[in-house]
XYZ file of C-alpha atoms in Angstrom:
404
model
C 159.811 98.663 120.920
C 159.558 99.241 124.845
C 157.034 97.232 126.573
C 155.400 100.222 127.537
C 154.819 101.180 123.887
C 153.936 97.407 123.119
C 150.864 97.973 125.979
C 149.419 100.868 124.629
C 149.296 99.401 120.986
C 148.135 96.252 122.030
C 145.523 98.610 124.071
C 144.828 100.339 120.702
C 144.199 97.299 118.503
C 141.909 95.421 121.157
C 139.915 98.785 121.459
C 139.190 97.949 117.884
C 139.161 94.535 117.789
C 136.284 94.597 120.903
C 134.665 97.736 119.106
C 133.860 95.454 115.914
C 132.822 92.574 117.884
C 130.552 94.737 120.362
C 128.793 96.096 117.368
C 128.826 92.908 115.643
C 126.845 91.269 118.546
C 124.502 93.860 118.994
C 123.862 94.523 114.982
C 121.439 91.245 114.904
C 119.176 92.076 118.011
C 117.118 94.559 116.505
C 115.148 92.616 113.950
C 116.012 88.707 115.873
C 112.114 88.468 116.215
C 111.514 89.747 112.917
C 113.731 87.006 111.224
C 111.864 84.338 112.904
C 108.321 86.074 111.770
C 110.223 85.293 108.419
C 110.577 81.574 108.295
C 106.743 80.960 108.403
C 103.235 81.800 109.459
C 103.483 82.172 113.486
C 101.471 83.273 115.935
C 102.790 86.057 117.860
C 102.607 84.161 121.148
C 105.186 81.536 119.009
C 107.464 84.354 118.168
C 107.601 85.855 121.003
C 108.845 82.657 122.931
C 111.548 81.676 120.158
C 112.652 85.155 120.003
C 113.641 84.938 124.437
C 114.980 81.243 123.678
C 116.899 81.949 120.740
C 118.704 85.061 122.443
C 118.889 83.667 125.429
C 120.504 80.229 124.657
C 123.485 81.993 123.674
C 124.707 82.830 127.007
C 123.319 79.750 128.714
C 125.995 78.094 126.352
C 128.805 81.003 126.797
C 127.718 80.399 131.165
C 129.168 76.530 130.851
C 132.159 77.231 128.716
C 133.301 80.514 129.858
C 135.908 78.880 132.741
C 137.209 76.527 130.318
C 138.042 78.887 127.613
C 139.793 80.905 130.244
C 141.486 78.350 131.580
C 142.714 77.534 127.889
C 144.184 81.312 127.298
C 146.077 80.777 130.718
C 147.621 77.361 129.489
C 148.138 78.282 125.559
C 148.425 81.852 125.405
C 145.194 84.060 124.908
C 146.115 85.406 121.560
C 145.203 82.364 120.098
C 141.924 81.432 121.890
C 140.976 84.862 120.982
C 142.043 84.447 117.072
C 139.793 80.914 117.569
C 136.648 82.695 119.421
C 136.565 85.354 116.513
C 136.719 82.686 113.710
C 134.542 81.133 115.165
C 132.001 83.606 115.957
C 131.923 84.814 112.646
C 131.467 81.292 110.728
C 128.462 80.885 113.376
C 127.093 84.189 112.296
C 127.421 83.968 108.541
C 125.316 80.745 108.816
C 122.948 82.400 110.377
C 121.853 84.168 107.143
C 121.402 80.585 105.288
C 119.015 79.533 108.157
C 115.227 78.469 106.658
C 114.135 77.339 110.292
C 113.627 78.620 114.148
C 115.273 74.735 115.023
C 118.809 76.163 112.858
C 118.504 79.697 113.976
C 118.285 77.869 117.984
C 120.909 75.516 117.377
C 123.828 78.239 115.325
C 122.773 80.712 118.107
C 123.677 77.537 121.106
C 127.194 77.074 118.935
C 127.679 80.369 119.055
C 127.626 80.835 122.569
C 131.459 78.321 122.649
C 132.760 82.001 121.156
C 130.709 84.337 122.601
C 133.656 85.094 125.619
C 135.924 87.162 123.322
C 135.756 90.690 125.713
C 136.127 89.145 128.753
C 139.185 87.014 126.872
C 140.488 90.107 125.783
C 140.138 92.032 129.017
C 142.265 89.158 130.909
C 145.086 89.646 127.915
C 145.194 93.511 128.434
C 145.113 93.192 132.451
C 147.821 90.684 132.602
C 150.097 93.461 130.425
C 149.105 96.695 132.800
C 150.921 97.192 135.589
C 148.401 96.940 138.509
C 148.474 100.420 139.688
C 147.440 101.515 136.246
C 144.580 98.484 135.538
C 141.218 99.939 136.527
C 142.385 103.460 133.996
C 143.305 101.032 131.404
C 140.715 98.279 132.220
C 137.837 101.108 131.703
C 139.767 102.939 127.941
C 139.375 99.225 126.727
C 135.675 99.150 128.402
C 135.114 102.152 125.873
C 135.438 100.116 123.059
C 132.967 98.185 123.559
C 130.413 100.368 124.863
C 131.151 102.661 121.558
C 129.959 99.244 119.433
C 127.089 98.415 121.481
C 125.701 101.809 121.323
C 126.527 101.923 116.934
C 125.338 98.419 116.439
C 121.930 98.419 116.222
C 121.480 101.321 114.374
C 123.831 100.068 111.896
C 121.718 96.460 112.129
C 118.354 97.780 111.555
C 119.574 100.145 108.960
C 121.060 96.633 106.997
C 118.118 95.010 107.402
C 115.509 97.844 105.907
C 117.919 97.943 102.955
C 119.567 94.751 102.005
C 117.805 91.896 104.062
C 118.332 89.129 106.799
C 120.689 87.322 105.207
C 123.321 90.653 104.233
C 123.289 91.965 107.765
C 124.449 88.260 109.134
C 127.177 87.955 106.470
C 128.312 91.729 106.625
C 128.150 91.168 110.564
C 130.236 88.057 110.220
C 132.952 89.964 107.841
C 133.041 92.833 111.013
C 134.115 89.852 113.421
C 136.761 88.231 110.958
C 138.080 91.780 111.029
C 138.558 91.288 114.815
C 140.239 87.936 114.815
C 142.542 89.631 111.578
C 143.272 92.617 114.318
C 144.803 90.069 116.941
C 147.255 88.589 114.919
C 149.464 92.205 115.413
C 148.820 92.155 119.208
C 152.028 91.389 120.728
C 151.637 88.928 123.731
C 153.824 88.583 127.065
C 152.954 88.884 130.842
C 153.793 91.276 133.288
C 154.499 90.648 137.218
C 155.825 87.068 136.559
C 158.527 86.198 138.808
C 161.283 84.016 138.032
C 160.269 80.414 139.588
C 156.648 80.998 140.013
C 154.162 78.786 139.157
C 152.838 78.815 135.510
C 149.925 76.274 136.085
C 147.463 76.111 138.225
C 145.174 72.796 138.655
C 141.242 73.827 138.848
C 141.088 72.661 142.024
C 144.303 75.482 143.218
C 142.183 78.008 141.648
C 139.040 77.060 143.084
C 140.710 77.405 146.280
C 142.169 80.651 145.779
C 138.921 82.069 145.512
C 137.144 80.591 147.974
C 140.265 81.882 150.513
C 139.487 85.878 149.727
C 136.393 86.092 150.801
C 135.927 89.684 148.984
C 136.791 88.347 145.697
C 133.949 85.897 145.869
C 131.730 88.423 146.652
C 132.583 90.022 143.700
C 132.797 87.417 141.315
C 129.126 86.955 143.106
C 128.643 90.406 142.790
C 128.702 89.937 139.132
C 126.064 88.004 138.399
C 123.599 90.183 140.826
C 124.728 93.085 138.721
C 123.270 91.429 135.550
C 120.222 90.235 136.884
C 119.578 93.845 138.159
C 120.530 95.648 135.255
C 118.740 92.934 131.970
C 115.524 92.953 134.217
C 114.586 96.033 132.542
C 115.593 94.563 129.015
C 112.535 92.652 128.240
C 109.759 95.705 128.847
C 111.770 98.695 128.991
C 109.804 99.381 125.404
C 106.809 98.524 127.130
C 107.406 100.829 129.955
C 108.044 103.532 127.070
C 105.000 102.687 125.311
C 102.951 103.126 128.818
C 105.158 106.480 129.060
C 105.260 108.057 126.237
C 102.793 106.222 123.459
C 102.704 103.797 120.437
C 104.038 106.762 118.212
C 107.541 106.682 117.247
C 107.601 103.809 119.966
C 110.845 101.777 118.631
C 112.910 105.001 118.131
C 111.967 106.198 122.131
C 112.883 103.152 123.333
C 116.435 103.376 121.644
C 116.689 106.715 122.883
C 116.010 104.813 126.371
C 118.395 102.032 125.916
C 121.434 103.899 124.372
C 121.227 106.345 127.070
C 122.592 103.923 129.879
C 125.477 103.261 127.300
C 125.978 106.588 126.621
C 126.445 107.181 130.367
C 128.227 103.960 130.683
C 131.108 105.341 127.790
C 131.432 109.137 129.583
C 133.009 107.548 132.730
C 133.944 104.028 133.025
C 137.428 105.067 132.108
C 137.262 107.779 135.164
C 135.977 105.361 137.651
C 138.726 102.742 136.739
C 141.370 105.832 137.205
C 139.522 106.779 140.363
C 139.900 103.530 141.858
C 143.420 102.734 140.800
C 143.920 106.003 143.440
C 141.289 105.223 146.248
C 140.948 101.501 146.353
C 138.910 99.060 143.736
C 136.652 97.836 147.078
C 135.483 100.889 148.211
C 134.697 102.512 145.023
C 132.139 98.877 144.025
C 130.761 99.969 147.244
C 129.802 103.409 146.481
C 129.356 102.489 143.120
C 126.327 99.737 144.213
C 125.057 102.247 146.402
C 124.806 104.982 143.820
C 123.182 102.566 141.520
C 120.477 101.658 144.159
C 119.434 104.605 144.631
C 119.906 105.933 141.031
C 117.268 102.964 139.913
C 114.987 103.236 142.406
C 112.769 106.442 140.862
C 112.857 104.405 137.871
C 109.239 102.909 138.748
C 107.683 106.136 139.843
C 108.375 108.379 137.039
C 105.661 109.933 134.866
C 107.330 110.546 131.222
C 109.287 109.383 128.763
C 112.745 112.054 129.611
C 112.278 111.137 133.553
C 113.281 107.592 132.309
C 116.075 108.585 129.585
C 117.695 110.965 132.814
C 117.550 107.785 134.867
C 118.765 105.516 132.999
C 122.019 107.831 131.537
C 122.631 108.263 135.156
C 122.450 104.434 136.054
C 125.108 104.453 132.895
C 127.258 106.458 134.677
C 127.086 104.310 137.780
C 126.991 100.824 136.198
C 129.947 101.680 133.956
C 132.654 102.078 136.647
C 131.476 98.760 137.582
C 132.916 96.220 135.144
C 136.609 97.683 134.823
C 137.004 98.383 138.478
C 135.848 94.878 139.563
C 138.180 93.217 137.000
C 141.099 95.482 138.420
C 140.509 93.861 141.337
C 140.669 90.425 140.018
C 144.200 91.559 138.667
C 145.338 92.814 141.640
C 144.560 89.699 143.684
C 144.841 86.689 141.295
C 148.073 85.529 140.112
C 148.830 86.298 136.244
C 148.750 82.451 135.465
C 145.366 81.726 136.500
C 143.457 85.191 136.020
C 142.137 84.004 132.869
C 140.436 81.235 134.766
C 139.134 83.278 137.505
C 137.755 85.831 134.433
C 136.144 82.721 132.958
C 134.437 82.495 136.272
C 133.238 86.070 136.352
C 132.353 86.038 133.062
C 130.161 82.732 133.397
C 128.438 84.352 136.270
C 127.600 87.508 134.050
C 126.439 85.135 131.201
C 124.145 83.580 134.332
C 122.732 86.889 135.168
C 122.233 87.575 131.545
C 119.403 84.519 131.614
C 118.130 85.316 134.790
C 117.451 88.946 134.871
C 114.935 88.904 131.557
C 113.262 85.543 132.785
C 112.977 87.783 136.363
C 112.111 91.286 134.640
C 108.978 89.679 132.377
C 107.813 87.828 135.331
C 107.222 90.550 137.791
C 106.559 92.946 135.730
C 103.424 91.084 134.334
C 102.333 89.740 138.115
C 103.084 93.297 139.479
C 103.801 95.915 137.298
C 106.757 97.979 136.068
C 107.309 99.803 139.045
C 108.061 96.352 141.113
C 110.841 96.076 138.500
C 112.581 99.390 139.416
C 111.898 98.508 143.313
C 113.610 95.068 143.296
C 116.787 95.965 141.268
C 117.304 98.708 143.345
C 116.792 96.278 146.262
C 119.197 93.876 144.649
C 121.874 96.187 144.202
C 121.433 97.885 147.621
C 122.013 94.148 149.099
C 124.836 93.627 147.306
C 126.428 96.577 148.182
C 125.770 96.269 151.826
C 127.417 92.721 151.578
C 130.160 93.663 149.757
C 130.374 96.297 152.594
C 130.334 94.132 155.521
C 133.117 92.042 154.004
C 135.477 94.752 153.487
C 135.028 95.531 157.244
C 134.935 92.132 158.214
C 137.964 91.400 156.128
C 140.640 94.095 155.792
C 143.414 92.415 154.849
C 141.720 91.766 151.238
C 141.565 95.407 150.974
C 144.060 97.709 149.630
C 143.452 101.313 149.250
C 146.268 101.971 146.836
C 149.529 100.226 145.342
């Protein structure tokens, strides 16, 4: 077997592998407050505040281990640290169905934040086996995965949980993610671009360094976590906007319709945008990319039904979904193969640190100020970062590269 045909089934099997875990993730969120109603007689006040600290824990844990588990795929191979995340992801989720309290369903959804970095682990294998010309094309098909199990997840979730109960969904969920960890053990591992007598280790101080010396890859490893805060701001009352919208009647199936329709966006054309890039230059299409999304968000606030919103927010999809795959193209273009998995676990941890902040943010203005100031500041945030990320490129060229 070539190692060109070794890439494209390695690309195959991590498709699936990140399709199952995608949908995996996403099958619990629909009924998370639900289960906690479950465990006793709470006010709603109480659920409501253990249902944002029990989702949210899970990436404050995944934001402090995320470099480390990158830096271990760099050192031992990410094949295995992937095979360990899945394991371990699914023995945290199948204990989630024996939970009788919201102290065990906190502290199994804090554990399983240690394995919650499998995608971004899994994007760092695939990039360090695509040659760099091809990466954002390649970066964005694997993208697709994911977005395809986001978007399938819930549905399938809240279908489990009508029928067969808590406790099924979390086991059947947990037998989805073994699945994923069974996939990896056919993915074939090696490296591309590793010259004879280069370094293979780099201390965390070397990497630290290297980022901190391209100015434009700290902006977007910075860039990262303003993207998350701008885009789970909405998360929190995005049904509540719907409900002010539209009405209470067939609220919870609008506000899918509202949700899924970023992702559906988001699946259409992140592979284009990575192919795109890998032709004009990763910088310059995050530019236009922030700037689209700025502007794309910012009639958001103003709109007056429920399809203004949908239209919106599939065409924020379209926007926000060259964004992940072209920015980690970049990281693969500028980071050597033996410590991209470290600089990953640094992007990712940032996008885990968004992931807390942008609710938190989202609930708080939007009940001081109203929706609308939601809509206004993300677009805000997203203008500024793409002004930024602007002025570096200008300021420093040499980071830049139009094409390979």
């Amino acid at each position: 077997m070539t190692q060109q045909q070794m890439a494209k089934r390695n690309l195959m099997i991590m498709w699936f592998a990140n399709f199952f875990i995608a949908g995996s993730m996403t099958m619990v969120m629909p009924f998370l407050s639900l289960y906690i109603e479950s465990f006793g007689d709470f006010s709603e006040k109480y659920v409501q505040n253990w249902s944002g600290l029990t989702f949210s824990i899970t990436f404050v844990t995944a934001f402090l281990f995320s470099p480390f588990i990158g830096r271990l795929g760099d050192r031992f191979g990410r094949k295995r640290i992937l095979i360990f995340m899945a394991f371990g992801m699914g023995l945290s989720v199948f204990l989630l169905g024996f939970a009788t309290s919201v102290w065990q369903l906190f502290l199994l959804r804090m554990f399983m934040g240690l394995f919650s970095g499998f995608i971004p682990v899994s994007q760092a294998l695939v990039s360090t086996q695509t040659p760099k010309e091809h990466a954002g094309k390649t970066l964005g098909t694997l993208q697709t995965g994911s977005i395809t199990g986001s978007l399938l997840g819930p549905m399938i979730g809240g279908v489990l949980a009508d029928s067969s109960g808590y406790a099924f969904t979390f086991h059947s969920t947990s037998a989805f993610i073994i699945v994923s960890g069974l996939l990896v053990f056919l993915v074939m591992e090696y490296r591309i671009d590793v010259k004879e007598g280069s370094k293979t280790n780099y201390s965390r101080k070397e990497v630290l360094q290297h980022i901190l010396k391209n100015p434009i890859m700290l902006n977007v490893l910075l860039m990262s976590m303003l993207v998350q805060i701008a885009h789970f701001s909405i998360q929190p009352i995005l049904s509540l906007y719907v409900g002010e919208l539209h009405g209470h009647e067939n609220l919870a199936f609008f506000s899918g319709i509202a949700f899924s329709a970023a992702g559906l966006g988001n699946l259409l054309m992140a592979r284009k945008w990575g192919q795109i890039a890998d032709k004009i230059g990763y910088i310059k299409i995050l530019v236009l990319l922030l700037f689209l999304s700025a502007i794309i968000y910012f009639p958001g606030g103003f709109v007056t039904n429920i399809w203004q919103l949908v239209l919106i927010r599939f065409l924020l999809g379209i926007t926000i979904g060259g964004v992940i795959p072209v920015r980690i193209a970049y990281i693969r273009q500028e980071a050597p193969v033996a410590m991209q998995g470290e600089v990953l676990g640094y992007n990712t941890s940032l996008r885990f640190f968004g992931n807390i902040i942008g609710p938190v943010l989202g609930g708080f203005l939007s009940g001081y100020l109203g929706f609308t100031s939601v809509f206004v500041f993300t677009s805000s945030l997203l203008l500024v970062s793409g002004i930024v990320l602007f002025a570096s490129m200008q300021r420093h060229p040499q980071f830049v590269r139009d094409t390979l």
